[in-house]
Amino acid sequence: MSLIRWQPKSEWMDLPSDLDRFFGDFGLDFWKSDTVWQPAVDIVETKNNFEVKAELPGLKKDDIKIQFEDGVLTLTGERKIEKEDKDKNFYRVERRYGKFQRCFSLPRNVKADEIKANYKDGILTVNIPKAEEAKAKEIEIK
């Protein structure tokens, strides 16, 4: 009997391809779906507000919807596919199209009525001001 040194990383390295083969047997291609895309988002907290930045290149302002309800900020939209041109032969198509939705839970201490959004050069910026935290009130005993 020969001993083989165990290498824990090697087992995990094959996991994505093993899962692709497994789901592929059922006709499911979760990992390489061309119909799903999610814009990259950064959320930063400062002393006075939260700032959400989303990369949405190629979208028009009217293609984006922002909602804030019950402490959840929701970004939805759609990147529409360009009109098909029968005179063009595509050699590679890597850009993704379709609808997206991103939801982010934020603390309750925000001023929902003062949320502002700006869209410039394919970047959506949402500023969410923080509300002053309720201060404890000292009650005098008489």
Coordinates of C-alpha atoms in Angstrom, one line a residue:
M1 CA 0.0 0.0 0.0
S2 CA 1.4 3.4 -0.9
L3 CA 0.6 6.6 0.9
I4 CA -0.4 9.7 -1.0
R5 CA -0.1 13.1 0.7
W6 CA -3.5 14.8 1.1
Q7 CA -3.8 18.2 -0.5
P8 CA -7.0 19.8 0.7
K9 CA -7.0 22.5 -2.0
S10 CA -6.9 20.0 -4.9
E11 CA -10.3 18.6 -3.9
W12 CA -11.9 22.1 -3.8
M13 CA -10.3 23.2 -7.1
D14 CA -12.4 20.6 -9.0
L15 CA -15.7 21.6 -7.3
P16 CA -16.9 24.1 -10.0
S17 CA -16.3 21.7 -12.8
D18 CA -17.9 18.9 -10.8
L19 CA -21.0 21.0 -10.2
D20 CA -21.1 22.1 -13.9
R21 CA -21.1 18.4 -14.9
F22 CA -23.8 17.5 -12.3
F23 CA -26.2 20.3 -13.2
G24 CA -25.4 19.8 -16.9
D25 CA -26.8 16.3 -16.7
F26 CA -30.2 17.8 -15.8
G27 CA -30.0 20.5 -18.5
L28 CA -29.3 23.2 -16.0
D29 CA -26.5 25.7 -16.5
F30 CA -26.6 27.9 -13.5
W31 CA -23.0 28.9 -13.5
K32 CA -22.8 30.0 -17.1
S33 CA -26.2 31.5 -17.7
D34 CA -26.1 34.2 -20.4
T35 CA -29.5 35.5 -19.4
V36 CA -28.7 36.7 -15.9
W37 CA -26.6 39.7 -15.0
Q38 CA -26.2 41.7 -11.9
P39 CA -24.6 45.1 -11.9
A40 CA -21.6 45.5 -9.6
V41 CA -22.4 47.6 -6.5
D42 CA -20.4 49.3 -3.8
I43 CA -21.9 50.4 -0.5
V44 CA -20.0 52.8 1.7
E45 CA -21.0 54.2 5.1
T46 CA -19.7 57.6 6.2
K47 CA -20.5 59.6 9.3
N48 CA -23.5 61.2 7.8
N49 CA -24.8 58.9 5.1
F50 CA -24.7 55.6 3.1
E51 CA -23.6 55.8 -0.5
V52 CA -24.6 53.1 -3.0
K53 CA -22.8 53.1 -6.4
A54 CA -23.9 50.7 -9.1
E55 CA -22.2 50.2 -12.5
L56 CA -25.0 50.4 -15.1
P57 CA -23.2 51.1 -18.4
G58 CA -25.5 51.4 -21.5
L59 CA -28.7 52.0 -19.6
K60 CA -30.7 55.2 -19.8
K61 CA -32.0 56.9 -16.7
D62 CA -35.5 55.8 -17.6
D63 CA -34.5 52.1 -17.6
I64 CA -33.6 52.3 -13.9
K65 CA -36.0 52.2 -10.9
I66 CA -35.1 52.8 -7.3
Q67 CA -37.3 52.0 -4.3
F68 CA -36.8 52.2 -0.5
E69 CA -39.3 50.4 1.7
D70 CA -39.1 48.9 5.1
G71 CA -35.3 49.4 5.3
V72 CA -34.6 47.8 2.0
L73 CA -33.2 49.6 -1.0
T74 CA -34.2 48.0 -4.3
L75 CA -32.6 48.7 -7.7
T76 CA -34.3 47.3 -10.7
G77 CA -33.9 47.9 -14.4
E78 CA -33.3 46.4 -17.8
R79 CA -30.5 46.5 -20.3
K80 CA -32.3 46.1 -23.6
I81 CA -30.7 44.1 -26.4
E82 CA -29.7 46.1 -29.4
K83 CA -31.8 45.8 -32.5
E84 CA -30.7 42.9 -34.7
D85 CA -28.9 43.9 -37.8
K86 CA -29.0 41.2 -40.5
D87 CA -26.0 42.7 -42.2
K88 CA -23.7 41.9 -39.2
N89 CA -22.1 38.7 -38.3
F90 CA -21.2 38.5 -34.7
Y91 CA -17.9 36.7 -33.8
R92 CA -18.3 37.1 -30.1
V93 CA -21.1 38.3 -27.8
E94 CA -20.0 38.8 -24.2
R95 CA -22.3 41.7 -23.0
R96 CA -25.3 40.6 -21.0
Y97 CA -28.8 41.9 -21.4
G98 CA -32.0 41.5 -19.6
K99 CA -33.6 42.5 -16.3
F100 CA -31.9 42.8 -13.0
Q101 CA -32.9 43.4 -9.4
R102 CA -30.6 44.1 -6.5
C103 CA -31.9 44.5 -2.9
F104 CA -29.9 45.8 0.1
S105 CA -31.0 45.9 3.7
L106 CA -30.0 49.1 5.4
P107 CA -30.3 50.2 9.1
R108 CA -33.5 51.8 10.1
N109 CA -31.9 55.0 11.1
V110 CA -32.0 56.7 7.7
K111 CA -33.9 59.7 6.4
A112 CA -36.0 58.0 3.6
D113 CA -37.5 61.3 2.5
E114 CA -34.1 62.8 1.8
I115 CA -32.7 60.0 -0.4
K116 CA -31.2 61.4 -3.6
A117 CA -29.9 59.6 -6.7
N118 CA -27.7 60.7 -9.6
Y119 CA -26.9 58.8 -12.8
K120 CA -23.8 59.9 -14.8
D121 CA -21.4 58.1 -17.2
G122 CA -23.0 54.7 -16.5
I123 CA -22.7 55.0 -12.7
L124 CA -25.8 55.3 -10.5
T125 CA -25.1 57.0 -7.1
V126 CA -27.7 56.8 -4.4
N127 CA -27.1 58.9 -1.2
I128 CA -29.0 57.9 1.8
P129 CA -28.7 60.3 4.7
K130 CA -28.5 58.9 8.2
A131 CA -31.1 60.1 10.8
E132 CA -29.9 61.1 14.2
E133 CA -30.1 58.3 16.6
A134 CA -32.6 58.6 19.3
K135 CA -30.8 59.9 22.4
A136 CA -31.7 58.5 25.8
K137 CA -33.8 60.9 27.8
E138 CA -33.1 61.2 31.5
I139 CA -36.2 61.4 33.6
E140 CA -36.2 63.2 36.8
I141 CA -37.7 61.5 39.8
K142 CA -39.9 63.7 41.9

